[in-house]
PDB file of C-alpha atoms and ligand atoms in Angstrom:
ATOM      1  CA  MET A   1      36.215 -13.885   7.837  1.00  0.00           C
ATOM      2  CA  GLU A   2      36.389 -17.577   6.917  1.00  0.00           C
ATOM      3  CA  ARG A   3      35.593 -17.759   3.207  1.00  0.00           C
ATOM      4  CA  ARG A   4      34.805 -21.467   3.004  1.00  0.00           C
ATOM      5  CA  LEU A   5      31.963 -22.993   4.931  1.00  0.00           C
ATOM      6  CA  GLU A   6      31.878 -26.760   5.345  1.00  0.00           C
ATOM      7  CA  CYS A   7      28.349 -28.117   5.568  1.00  0.00           C
ATOM      8  CA  ALA A   8      28.307 -31.858   6.289  1.00  0.00           C
ATOM      9  CA  GLY A   9      30.847 -32.679   3.585  1.00  0.00           C
ATOM     10  CA  ARG A  10      29.706 -30.025   1.080  1.00  0.00           C
ATOM     11  CA  GLU A  11      31.530 -26.715   0.684  1.00  0.00           C
ATOM     12  CA  LEU A  12      30.215 -23.206   0.193  1.00  0.00           C
ATOM     13  CA  ASP A  13      32.489 -20.515  -1.241  1.00  0.00           C
ATOM     14  CA  LEU A  14      31.495 -17.345   0.605  1.00  0.00           C
ATOM     15  CA  ALA A  15      33.998 -15.238  -1.345  1.00  0.00           C
ATOM     16  CA  ARG A  16      31.126 -15.054  -3.860  1.00  0.00           C
ATOM     17  CA  PRO A  17      27.458 -14.418  -3.060  1.00  0.00           C
ATOM     18  CA  GLN A  18      25.507 -17.660  -2.645  1.00  0.00           C
ATOM     19  CA  VAL A  19      21.818 -18.225  -3.285  1.00  0.00           C
ATOM     20  CA  MET A  20      19.656 -20.217  -0.861  1.00  0.00           C
ATOM     21  CA  GLY A  21      16.429 -21.446  -2.477  1.00  0.00           C
ATOM     22  CA  ILE A  22      13.317 -21.540  -0.286  1.00  0.00           C
ATOM     23  CA  LEU A  23      11.598 -24.918  -0.126  1.00  0.00           C
ATOM     24  CA  ASN A  24       8.343 -24.848   1.814  1.00  0.00           C
ATOM     25  CA  VAL A  25       6.975 -28.302   2.630  1.00  0.00           C
ATOM     26  CA  THR A  26       3.705 -27.078   4.079  1.00  0.00           C
ATOM     27  CA  PRO A  27       0.608 -28.736   2.593  1.00  0.00           C
ATOM     28  CA  ASP A  28      -1.279 -25.417   2.904  1.00  0.00           C
ATOM     29  CA  SER A  29       1.113 -23.849   0.386  1.00  0.00           C
ATOM     30  CA  PHE A  30      -0.014 -26.507  -2.137  1.00  0.00           C
ATOM     31  CA  SER A  31      -3.774 -26.044  -1.557  1.00  0.00           C
ATOM     32  CA  ASP A  32      -5.280 -29.194   0.010  1.00  0.00           C
ATOM     33  CA  GLY A  33      -3.232 -31.929  -1.689  1.00  0.00           C
ATOM     34  CA  GLY A  34      -1.884 -33.344   1.601  1.00  0.00           C
ATOM     35  CA  VAL A  35       1.616 -34.291   2.749  1.00  0.00           C
ATOM     36  CA  PHE A  36       2.523 -36.684  -0.128  1.00  0.00           C
ATOM     37  CA  PHE A  37       1.492 -34.178  -2.757  1.00  0.00           C
ATOM     38  CA  ALA A  38       3.438 -31.489  -0.905  1.00  0.00           C
ATOM     39  CA  ARG A  39       6.487 -33.817  -0.804  1.00  0.00           C
ATOM     40  CA  ASP A  40       6.517 -34.487  -4.558  1.00  0.00           C
ATOM     41  CA  ALA A  41       5.902 -30.855  -5.382  1.00  0.00           C
ATOM     42  CA  ALA A  42       8.753 -29.865  -3.064  1.00  0.00           C
ATOM     43  CA  LEU A  43      11.206 -32.300  -4.684  1.00  0.00           C
ATOM     44  CA  GLY A  44      10.386 -30.957  -8.145  1.00  0.00           C
ATOM     45  CA  ARG A  45      10.792 -27.407  -6.927  1.00  0.00           C
ATOM     46  CA  ALA A  46      14.173 -28.231  -5.317  1.00  0.00           C
ATOM     47  CA  ARG A  47      15.501 -29.711  -8.574  1.00  0.00           C
ATOM     48  CA  GLU A  48      14.381 -26.621 -10.437  1.00  0.00           C
ATOM     49  CA  MET A  49      16.042 -24.250  -7.937  1.00  0.00           C
ATOM     50  CA  HIS A  50      19.273 -26.256  -8.024  1.00  0.00           C
ATOM     51  CA  ARG A  51      19.316 -26.173 -11.827  1.00  0.00           C
ATOM     52  CA  ALA A  52      18.809 -22.405 -11.653  1.00  0.00           C
ATOM     53  CA  GLY A  53      21.918 -21.994  -9.479  1.00  0.00           C
ATOM     54  CA  ALA A  54      20.885 -22.359  -5.838  1.00  0.00           C
ATOM     55  CA  THR A  55      23.801 -23.821  -3.864  1.00  0.00           C
ATOM     56  CA  ILE A  56      21.686 -24.187  -0.716  1.00  0.00           C
ATOM     57  CA  ILE A  57      18.143 -25.568  -0.446  1.00  0.00           C
ATOM     58  CA  ASP A  58      16.367 -24.402   2.725  1.00  0.00           C
ATOM     59  CA  VAL A  59      13.765 -26.994   3.738  1.00  0.00           C
ATOM     60  CA  GLY A  60      11.006 -25.770   6.078  1.00  0.00           C
ATOM     61  CA  GLY A  61       7.885 -27.477   7.443  1.00  0.00           C
ATOM     62  CA  GLU A  62       6.575 -24.675   9.643  1.00  0.00           C
ATOM     63  CA  SER A  63       5.639 -21.244   8.315  1.00  0.00           C
ATOM     64  CA  THR A  64       7.112 -18.343  10.296  1.00  0.00           C
ATOM     65  CA  ARG A  65       5.614 -15.530   8.265  1.00  0.00           C
ATOM     66  CA  PRO A  66       3.641 -12.899  10.217  1.00  0.00           C
ATOM     67  CA  GLY A  67       0.472 -14.362  11.733  1.00  0.00           C
ATOM     68  CA  ALA A  68       1.487 -18.010  11.200  1.00  0.00           C
ATOM     69  CA  ALA A  69       0.594 -20.581  13.872  1.00  0.00           C
ATOM     70  CA  PRO A  70       3.069 -23.180  15.238  1.00  0.00           C
ATOM     71  CA  VAL A  71       3.142 -26.775  13.912  1.00  0.00           C
ATOM     72  CA  GLU A  72       3.302 -29.981  16.024  1.00  0.00           C
ATOM     73  CA  LEU A  73       6.652 -31.785  16.246  1.00  0.00           C
ATOM     74  CA  GLN A  74       5.547 -35.010  14.537  1.00  0.00           C
ATOM     75  CA  GLN A  75       3.888 -33.108  11.719  1.00  0.00           C
ATOM     76  CA  GLU A  76       7.025 -31.053  11.093  1.00  0.00           C
ATOM     77  CA  LEU A  77       9.190 -34.215  11.107  1.00  0.00           C
ATOM     78  CA  ASP A  78       6.812 -35.990   8.680  1.00  0.00           C
ATOM     79  CA  ARG A  79       7.040 -33.056   6.303  1.00  0.00           C
ATOM     80  CA  VAL A  80      10.765 -32.299   6.227  1.00  0.00           C
ATOM     81  CA  ILE A  81      12.704 -35.524   6.959  1.00  0.00           C
ATOM     82  CA  PRO A  82      11.667 -37.523   3.838  1.00  0.00           C
ATOM     83  CA  VAL A  83      12.394 -34.477   1.652  1.00  0.00           C
ATOM     84  CA  ILE A  84      15.858 -33.990   3.183  1.00  0.00           C
ATOM     85  CA  GLU A  85      16.672 -37.709   2.747  1.00  0.00           C
ATOM     86  CA  ALA A  86      15.605 -37.648  -0.897  1.00  0.00           C
ATOM     87  CA  LEU A  87      17.471 -34.404  -1.687  1.00  0.00           C
ATOM     88  CA  ARG A  88      20.662 -35.531   0.019  1.00  0.00           C
ATOM     89  CA  GLY A  89      20.871 -38.535  -2.296  1.00  0.00           C
ATOM     90  CA  GLU A  90      19.936 -36.651  -5.419  1.00  0.00           C
ATOM     91  CA  LEU A  91      21.451 -33.146  -5.428  1.00  0.00           C
ATOM     92  CA  PRO A  92      24.993 -31.949  -4.632  1.00  0.00           C
ATOM     93  CA  ALA A  93      23.592 -28.806  -2.947  1.00  0.00           C
ATOM     94  CA  VAL A  94      23.874 -27.989   0.752  1.00  0.00           C
ATOM     95  CA  ILE A  95      20.606 -28.818   2.479  1.00  0.00           C
ATOM     96  CA  SER A  96      19.560 -26.428   5.195  1.00  0.00           C
ATOM     97  CA  VAL A  97      16.743 -27.089   7.657  1.00  0.00           C
ATOM     98  CA  ASP A  98      14.552 -24.131   8.667  1.00  0.00           C
ATOM     99  CA  THR A  99      13.457 -25.125  12.166  1.00  0.00           C
ATOM    100  CA  SER A 100      13.475 -24.065  15.819  1.00  0.00           C
ATOM    101  CA  LYS A 101      12.819 -27.504  17.299  1.00  0.00           C
ATOM    102  CA  PRO A 102      15.832 -29.449  18.673  1.00  0.00           C
ATOM    103  CA  GLU A 103      14.324 -32.821  17.674  1.00  0.00           C
ATOM    104  CA  VAL A 104      13.897 -31.651  14.068  1.00  0.00           C
ATOM    105  CA  MET A 105      17.494 -30.321  14.022  1.00  0.00           C
ATOM    106  CA  ARG A 106      18.820 -33.699  15.208  1.00  0.00           C
ATOM    107  CA  GLU A 107      16.753 -35.789  12.765  1.00  0.00           C
ATOM    108  CA  ALA A 108      17.378 -33.432   9.853  1.00  0.00           C
ATOM    109  CA  VAL A 109      21.157 -33.552  10.269  1.00  0.00           C
ATOM    110  CA  ARG A 110      20.975 -37.328  10.623  1.00  0.00           C
ATOM    111  CA  ALA A 111      19.034 -37.367   7.321  1.00  0.00           C
ATOM    112  CA  GLY A 112      21.696 -35.276   5.577  1.00  0.00           C
ATOM    113  CA  ALA A 113      21.128 -31.594   6.342  1.00  0.00           C
ATOM    114  CA  GLY A 114      24.361 -29.585   6.369  1.00  0.00           C
ATOM    115  CA  MET A 115      23.060 -26.361   7.927  1.00  0.00           C
ATOM    116  CA  ILE A 116      20.563 -25.295  10.600  1.00  0.00           C
ATOM    117  CA  ASN A 117      18.539 -22.123   9.946  1.00  0.00           C
ATOM    118  CA  ASP A 118      16.753 -21.085  13.133  1.00  0.00           C
ATOM    119  CA  VAL A 119      14.576 -17.957  13.229  1.00  0.00           C
ATOM    120  CA  TYR A 120      14.632 -18.272  17.069  1.00  0.00           C
ATOM    121  CA  ALA A 121      18.474 -18.247  17.061  1.00  0.00           C
ATOM    122  CA  LEU A 122      18.635 -21.406  19.234  1.00  0.00           C
ATOM    123  CA  ARG A 123      16.601 -19.837  22.082  1.00  0.00           C
ATOM    124  CA  ARG A 124      14.164 -22.763  22.379  1.00  0.00           C
ATOM    125  CA  PRO A 125      14.981 -25.189  25.242  1.00  0.00           C
ATOM    126  CA  GLY A 126      17.444 -27.837  24.050  1.00  0.00           C
ATOM    127  CA  ALA A 127      18.196 -26.136  20.721  1.00  0.00           C
ATOM    128  CA  LEU A 128      21.712 -24.923  21.652  1.00  0.00           C
ATOM    129  CA  GLU A 129      22.695 -28.426  22.741  1.00  0.00           C
ATOM    130  CA  ALA A 130      21.139 -30.065  19.673  1.00  0.00           C
ATOM    131  CA  ALA A 131      22.922 -27.681  17.283  1.00  0.00           C
ATOM    132  CA  ALA A 132      26.255 -28.085  19.093  1.00  0.00           C
ATOM    133  CA  ALA A 133      25.971 -31.884  18.894  1.00  0.00           C
ATOM    134  CA  ALA A 134      24.933 -31.739  15.212  1.00  0.00           C
ATOM    135  CA  GLY A 135      28.223 -30.044  14.303  1.00  0.00           C
ATOM    136  CA  VAL A 136      26.925 -28.206  11.210  1.00  0.00           C
ATOM    137  CA  PRO A 137      26.871 -24.424  10.573  1.00  0.00           C
ATOM    138  CA  VAL A 138      23.996 -22.503  12.182  1.00  0.00           C
ATOM    139  CA  CYS A 139      22.265 -19.323  11.042  1.00  0.00           C
ATOM    140  CA  LEU A 140      21.197 -17.159  13.995  1.00  0.00           C
ATOM    141  CA  MET A 141      18.334 -14.801  13.096  1.00  0.00           C
ATOM    142  CA  HIS A 142      16.934 -11.836  15.002  1.00  0.00           C
ATOM    143  CA  MET A 143      13.191 -11.743  15.725  1.00  0.00           C
ATOM    144  CA  GLN A 144      11.259  -9.466  18.087  1.00  0.00           C
ATOM    145  CA  GLY A 145       8.320 -11.400  19.580  1.00  0.00           C
ATOM    146  CA  GLU A 146       6.930 -14.493  17.856  1.00  0.00           C
ATOM    147  CA  PRO A 147       5.458 -14.995  14.364  1.00  0.00           C
ATOM    148  CA  ARG A 148       1.781 -14.940  15.412  1.00  0.00           C
ATOM    149  CA  THR A 149       1.981 -11.447  16.952  1.00  0.00           C
ATOM    150  CA  MET A 150       5.356  -9.929  15.978  1.00  0.00           C
ATOM    151  CA  GLN A 151       3.968  -7.297  13.589  1.00  0.00           C
ATOM    152  CA  GLN A 152       1.497  -5.836  16.115  1.00  0.00           C
ATOM    153  CA  ARG A 153       3.704  -3.059  17.548  1.00  0.00           C
ATOM    154  CA  PRO A 154       7.385  -3.463  16.648  1.00  0.00           C
ATOM    155  CA  CYS A 155       9.432  -1.088  18.817  1.00  0.00           C
ATOM    156  CA  TYR A 156      13.157  -0.192  18.956  1.00  0.00           C
ATOM    157  CA  ARG A 157      15.237   2.735  20.151  1.00  0.00           C
ATOM    158  CA  ASN A 158      17.940   1.952  17.548  1.00  0.00           C
ATOM    159  CA  VAL A 159      17.104  -1.146  15.520  1.00  0.00           C
ATOM    160  CA  VAL A 160      20.633  -1.648  14.103  1.00  0.00           C
ATOM    161  CA  GLU A 161      22.237  -1.472  17.570  1.00  0.00           C
ATOM    162  CA  GLU A 162      19.604  -3.692  19.159  1.00  0.00           C
ATOM    163  CA  VAL A 163      19.782  -6.366  16.477  1.00  0.00           C
ATOM    164  CA  GLY A 164      23.600  -6.280  16.703  1.00  0.00           C
ATOM    165  CA  ARG A 165      23.476  -6.617  20.502  1.00  0.00           C
ATOM    166  CA  PHE A 166      21.016  -9.534  20.282  1.00  0.00           C
ATOM    167  CA  LEU A 167      23.172 -11.372  17.720  1.00  0.00           C
ATOM    168  CA  ARG A 168      26.346 -10.826  19.788  1.00  0.00           C
ATOM    169  CA  GLU A 169      24.554 -12.267  22.835  1.00  0.00           C
ATOM    170  CA  ARG A 170      23.394 -15.327  20.848  1.00  0.00           C
ATOM    171  CA  ILE A 171      26.918 -15.816  19.446  1.00  0.00           C
ATOM    172  CA  GLU A 172      28.246 -15.796  23.032  1.00  0.00           C
ATOM    173  CA  SER A 173      25.693 -18.446  24.072  1.00  0.00           C
ATOM    174  CA  CYS A 174      26.648 -20.576  21.077  1.00  0.00           C
ATOM    175  CA  ARG A 175      30.357 -20.339  21.848  1.00  0.00           C
ATOM    176  CA  ALA A 176      29.688 -21.218  25.510  1.00  0.00           C
ATOM    177  CA  ALA A 177      27.749 -24.277  24.283  1.00  0.00           C
ATOM    178  CA  GLY A 178      30.778 -25.389  22.260  1.00  0.00           C
ATOM    179  CA  ILE A 179      29.810 -24.198  18.760  1.00  0.00           C
ATOM    180  CA  ALA A 180      32.911 -22.942  16.906  1.00  0.00           C
ATOM    181  CA  PRO A 181      32.723 -19.313  15.689  1.00  0.00           C
ATOM    182  CA  GLY A 182      33.492 -20.518  12.150  1.00  0.00           C
ATOM    183  CA  GLN A 183      30.176 -22.422  12.228  1.00  0.00           C
ATOM    184  CA  LEU A 184      28.020 -19.313  12.787  1.00  0.00           C
ATOM    185  CA  LEU A 185      26.096 -17.080  10.381  1.00  0.00           C
ATOM    186  CA  ILE A 186      23.947 -14.087  11.315  1.00  0.00           C
ATOM    187  CA  ASP A 187      20.692 -12.682   9.903  1.00  0.00           C
ATOM    188  CA  PRO A 188      18.900  -9.418  10.839  1.00  0.00           C
ATOM    189  CA  GLY A 189      15.516 -11.077  10.261  1.00  0.00           C
ATOM    190  CA  PHE A 190      13.784  -8.755   7.803  1.00  0.00           C
ATOM    191  CA  GLY A 191      10.051  -8.613   8.538  1.00  0.00           C
ATOM    192  CA  PHE A 192      10.312 -10.359  11.912  1.00  0.00           C
ATOM    193  CA  GLY A 193       8.891  -7.784  14.351  1.00  0.00           C
ATOM    194  CA  LYS A 194       9.930  -4.754  12.278  1.00  0.00           C
ATOM    195  CA  SER A 195       8.153  -1.801  10.664  1.00  0.00           C
ATOM    196  CA  LEU A 196       9.033  -0.695   7.125  1.00  0.00           C
ATOM    197  CA  GLN A 197      11.293   1.990   8.605  1.00  0.00           C
ATOM    198  CA  HIS A 198      13.076  -0.607  10.805  1.00  0.00           C
ATOM    199  CA  ASN A 199      13.625  -2.915   7.813  1.00  0.00           C
ATOM    200  CA  LEU A 200      15.084  -0.059   5.757  1.00  0.00           C
ATOM    201  CA  GLN A 201      17.352   1.033   8.608  1.00  0.00           C
ATOM    202  CA  LEU A 202      18.576  -2.567   8.937  1.00  0.00           C
ATOM    203  CA  LEU A 203      19.323  -2.818   5.228  1.00  0.00           C
ATOM    204  CA  GLN A 204      21.176   0.507   5.376  1.00  0.00           C
ATOM    205  CA  GLY A 205      23.032  -0.688   8.490  1.00  0.00           C
ATOM    206  CA  LEU A 206      23.984  -4.086   7.027  1.00  0.00           C
ATOM    207  CA  PRO A 207      27.714  -3.148   6.795  1.00  0.00           C
ATOM    208  CA  ARG A 208      27.784  -2.797  10.598  1.00  0.00           C
ATOM    209  CA  LEU A 209      26.405  -6.325  11.027  1.00  0.00           C
ATOM    210  CA  ALA A 210      28.842  -7.656   8.411  1.00  0.00           C
ATOM    211  CA  ASP A 211      31.664  -6.009  10.390  1.00  0.00           C
ATOM    212  CA  MET A 212      30.925  -8.384  13.268  1.00  0.00           C
ATOM    213  CA  GLY A 213      32.992 -10.889  11.276  1.00  0.00           C
ATOM    214  CA  TYR A 214      30.357 -13.560  10.586  1.00  0.00           C
ATOM    215  CA  PRO A 215      28.794 -14.308   7.203  1.00  0.00           C
ATOM    216  CA  VAL A 216      25.486 -12.456   6.844  1.00  0.00           C
ATOM    217  CA  LEU A 217      22.393 -14.191   5.433  1.00  0.00           C
ATOM    218  CA  VAL A 218      19.337 -12.142   4.425  1.00  0.00           C
ATOM    219  CA  GLY A 219      15.762 -12.978   3.465  1.00  0.00           C
ATOM    220  CA  LEU A 220      13.909 -10.214   1.635  1.00  0.00           C
ATOM    221  CA  SER A 221      12.259 -12.270  -1.115  1.00  0.00           C
ATOM    222  CA  ARG A 222       8.587 -11.379  -1.732  1.00  0.00           C
ATOM    223  CA  LYS A 223       8.262  -9.840   1.748  1.00  0.00           C
ATOM    224  CA  SER A 224       5.667  -7.201   2.643  1.00  0.00           C
ATOM    225  CA  MET A 225       8.447  -4.625   2.965  1.00  0.00           C
ATOM    226  CA  LEU A 226       8.804  -4.823  -0.836  1.00  0.00           C
ATOM    227  CA  GLY A 227       5.041  -4.740  -1.287  1.00  0.00           C
ATOM    228  CA  ALA A 228       4.842  -1.550   0.779  1.00  0.00           C
ATOM    229  CA  LEU A 229       7.639   0.160  -1.174  1.00  0.00           C
ATOM    230  CA  LEU A 230       5.920  -0.770  -4.452  1.00  0.00           C
ATOM    231  CA  GLY A 231       2.566   0.729  -3.447  1.00  0.00           C
ATOM    232  CA  GLU A 232       0.954  -2.298  -1.745  1.00  0.00           C
ATOM    233  CA  ARG A 233       1.901  -4.682  -4.558  1.00  0.00           C
ATOM    234  CA  PRO A 234       0.698  -8.292  -4.030  1.00  0.00           C
ATOM    235  CA  VAL A 235       3.230 -11.116  -3.537  1.00  0.00           C
ATOM    236  CA  ASP A 236       3.357 -12.103  -7.223  1.00  0.00           C
ATOM    237  CA  GLY A 237       4.357  -8.587  -8.302  1.00  0.00           C
ATOM    238  CA  ARG A 238       7.448  -8.214  -6.126  1.00  0.00           C
ATOM    239  CA  LEU A 239      10.118  -9.889  -8.297  1.00  0.00           C
ATOM    240  CA  TYR A 240      11.860  -6.800  -9.715  1.00  0.00           C
ATOM    241  CA  GLY A 241      11.834  -5.077  -6.328  1.00  0.00           C
ATOM    242  CA  GLY A 242      13.279  -8.257  -4.839  1.00  0.00           C
ATOM    243  CA  LEU A 243      16.124  -8.277  -7.368  1.00  0.00           C
ATOM    244  CA  ALA A 244      17.056  -4.729  -6.368  1.00  0.00           C
ATOM    245  CA  ALA A 245      16.863  -5.704  -2.690  1.00  0.00           C
ATOM    246  CA  ALA A 246      19.043  -8.824  -3.153  1.00  0.00           C
ATOM    247  CA  THR A 247      21.603  -6.833  -5.161  1.00  0.00           C
ATOM    248  CA  LEU A 248      21.759  -4.066  -2.550  1.00  0.00           C
ATOM    249  CA  ALA A 249      21.981  -6.535   0.346  1.00  0.00           C
ATOM    250  CA  VAL A 250      24.974  -8.275  -1.240  1.00  0.00           C
ATOM    251  CA  TRP A 251      26.594  -4.948  -2.089  1.00  0.00           C
ATOM    252  CA  LEU A 252      26.132  -3.912   1.574  1.00  0.00           C
ATOM    253  CA  GLY A 253      27.782  -7.086   2.878  1.00  0.00           C
ATOM    254  CA  ALA A 254      25.427 -10.091   2.719  1.00  0.00           C
ATOM    255  CA  SER A 255      27.057 -13.402   1.737  1.00  0.00           C
ATOM    256  CA  ILE A 256      23.887 -15.480   1.273  1.00  0.00           C
ATOM    257  CA  VAL A 257      20.429 -14.456   0.048  1.00  0.00           C
ATOM    258  CA  ARG A 258      17.388 -16.621   0.825  1.00  0.00           C
ATOM    259  CA  VAL A 259      14.992 -16.365  -2.140  1.00  0.00           C
ATOM    260  CA  HIS A 260      12.051 -17.875  -4.022  1.00  0.00           C
ATOM    261  CA  ASP A 261      13.040 -16.668  -7.526  1.00  0.00           C
ATOM    262  CA  VAL A 262      16.423 -18.371  -7.846  1.00  0.00           C
ATOM    263  CA  GLY A 263      17.151 -17.924 -11.590  1.00  0.00           C
ATOM    264  CA  PRO A 264      16.509 -14.165 -11.694  1.00  0.00           C
ATOM    265  CA  VAL A 265      18.465 -13.566  -8.464  1.00  0.00           C
ATOM    266  CA  VAL A 266      21.429 -15.658  -9.686  1.00  0.00           C
ATOM    267  CA  ASP A 267      21.581 -13.445 -12.801  1.00  0.00           C
ATOM    268  CA  ALA A 268      21.355 -10.222 -10.786  1.00  0.00           C
ATOM    269  CA  LEU A 269      24.108 -11.375  -8.414  1.00  0.00           C
ATOM    270  CA  LYS A 270      26.458 -12.180 -11.305  1.00  0.00           C
ATOM    271  CA  ILE A 271      26.561  -8.424 -11.947  1.00  0.00           C
ATOM    272  CA  THR A 272      27.118  -7.674  -8.243  1.00  0.00           C
ATOM    273  CA  ALA A 273      29.842 -10.345  -7.923  1.00  0.00           C
ATOM    274  CA  ALA A 274      31.669  -9.057 -11.006  1.00  0.00           C
ATOM    275  CA  LEU A 275      31.714  -5.555  -9.541  1.00  0.00           C
ATOM    276  CA  GLN A 276      32.941  -6.873  -6.186  1.00  0.00           C
ATOM    277  CA  GLN A 277      35.786  -8.761  -7.835  1.00  0.00           C
ATOM    278  CA  VAL A 278      37.043  -6.473 -10.589  1.00  0.00           C
ATOM    279  CA  GLN A 279      40.605  -5.179 -10.186  1.00  0.00           C
ATOM    280  CA  PRO A 280      40.462  -1.365  -9.780  1.00  0.00           C
ATOM    281  CA  ALA A 281      42.076   0.645 -12.610  1.00  0.00           C
ATOM    282  CA  GLU A 282      45.507   2.031 -11.672  1.00  0.00           C
TER     283      GLU A 282
HETATM  284  C1  PT1 B   1      14.662 -15.031   6.910  1.00  0.00           C
HETATM  285  C2  PT1 B   1      13.563 -15.947   6.895  1.00  0.00           C
HETATM  286  C3  PT1 B   1      13.822 -17.282   7.303  1.00  0.00           C
HETATM  287  N1  PT1 B   1      12.294 -15.596   6.504  1.00  0.00           N
HETATM  288  C4  PT1 B   1      16.075 -16.730   7.681  1.00  0.00           C
HETATM  289  N2  PT1 B   1      15.085 -17.653   7.681  1.00  0.00           N
HETATM  290  C5  PT1 B   1      11.306 -16.506   6.545  1.00  0.00           C
HETATM  291  N3  PT1 B   1      17.331 -17.112   8.071  1.00  0.00           N
HETATM  292  C6  PT1 B   1      11.570 -17.827   6.958  1.00  0.00           C
HETATM  293  C7  PT1 B   1       6.665 -10.478   5.210  1.00  0.00           C
HETATM  294  O1  PT1 B   1       6.906  -9.401   5.802  1.00  0.00           O
HETATM  295  O2  PT1 B   1      14.501 -13.761   6.566  1.00  0.00           O
HETATM  296  N4  PT1 B   1      15.874 -15.448   7.298  1.00  0.00           N
HETATM  297  N5  PT1 B   1      12.802 -18.187   7.316  1.00  0.00           N
HETATM  298  C8  PT1 B   1       9.914 -16.100   6.146  1.00  0.00           C
HETATM  299  N6  PT1 B   1       9.377 -15.115   7.037  1.00  0.00           N
HETATM  300  C9  PT1 B   1       8.661 -14.007   6.618  1.00  0.00           C
HETATM  301  C10 PT1 B   1       8.719 -12.830   7.363  1.00  0.00           C
HETATM  302  C11 PT1 B   1       7.940 -14.048   5.426  1.00  0.00           C
HETATM  303  C12 PT1 B   1       8.059 -11.700   6.904  1.00  0.00           C
HETATM  304  C13 PT1 B   1       7.269 -12.925   4.976  1.00  0.00           C
HETATM  305  C14 PT1 B   1       7.338 -11.716   5.713  1.00  0.00           C
HETATM  306  O3  PT1 B   1       5.938 -10.553   4.225  1.00  0.00           O
END
C-alpha cells in the first residue's frame, strides 16, 4: 500500500496511525448562537485539536448521525467554506471536508481542502465527477440506508462480506471515473445502518478490509456502539471505551481514526505505533 498520501500539497505519513479531528460546524451543536458563533467556536476547536496532534481536521456542516435530517446546499456552503478558508491559511494540517454534495466538494477544495470524506461514497449524482475533477484523496464509506432511517432495521447476511463488496464496487466506479487508486481510502461506516453485533463483526473483520490494499479510516468516537457496550453510557462517558476502540482498530489495520478527543487518542496510539514498529527480538 502507498504509505504517503498527498493532500493538496500537504503530506500524510500512513506508515504511522494518523488522527483526524472532528470539526462540526452545525449551529445546533453550539446551542442557538447562530452561524458566526458556530464559526468562531469551530476555529478555536480546530486549533486545539491541531495542537493536540491531529494531522487532519474534518470539517462538516451536515450531521449524518442516526436520525439527522439533511441540510440545504447554501446553508452547508455558508457553514463550511469560511472555516476551510481560515484553517487553510492558519494551520499546516490537512483539511478534509465531510460532505456528500458535489457543489460543496468543489468549493471546499477550491478553498483549500485536501481530502473529501463522503459517507455516501460518491453515490450522489455528480459527486464522482466532482471528486475526480478535484484531484484530492477521497474516503469512501459504507452506509446501509440513509441517516434519518438507517438504524430502523439494519440487515445483513454477512456484514463483513457485504461491506467489502460495496467498497469494491465503489472503488471500481471511482477508477472508471478517472480517480487514481492511490487517491482512495475506505471506511466500514461504524453505526451507519448497523446493529451492535454488526459493528463488532466489522471491527473483528477489519483485517479483511485492510487487505483490500487501501488505507482504512474508522470513526468510532463517542458512538452508541460504545454506549451500548458500557451499559447505556451517555455520550460524555465514552472516552475510555473510545480509546480502547481506537487502539484496537489501529491494531487490526486502520490507518486513520476520526475522533473528538484528539489528545487522549494521540497518547493511546503512541503505544500502538511503538508496538507496530518495534524490531522483534531474535
Ligand atoms: C465515520 C463518520 C463520518 N461518522 C467517516 N465519516 C460520522 N468517514 C460522520 C452513533 O451510533 O464513521 N466515518 N462522518 C458520524 N456519524 C455517526 C454515526 C455518529 C453513528 C454517531 C453514531 O452514535
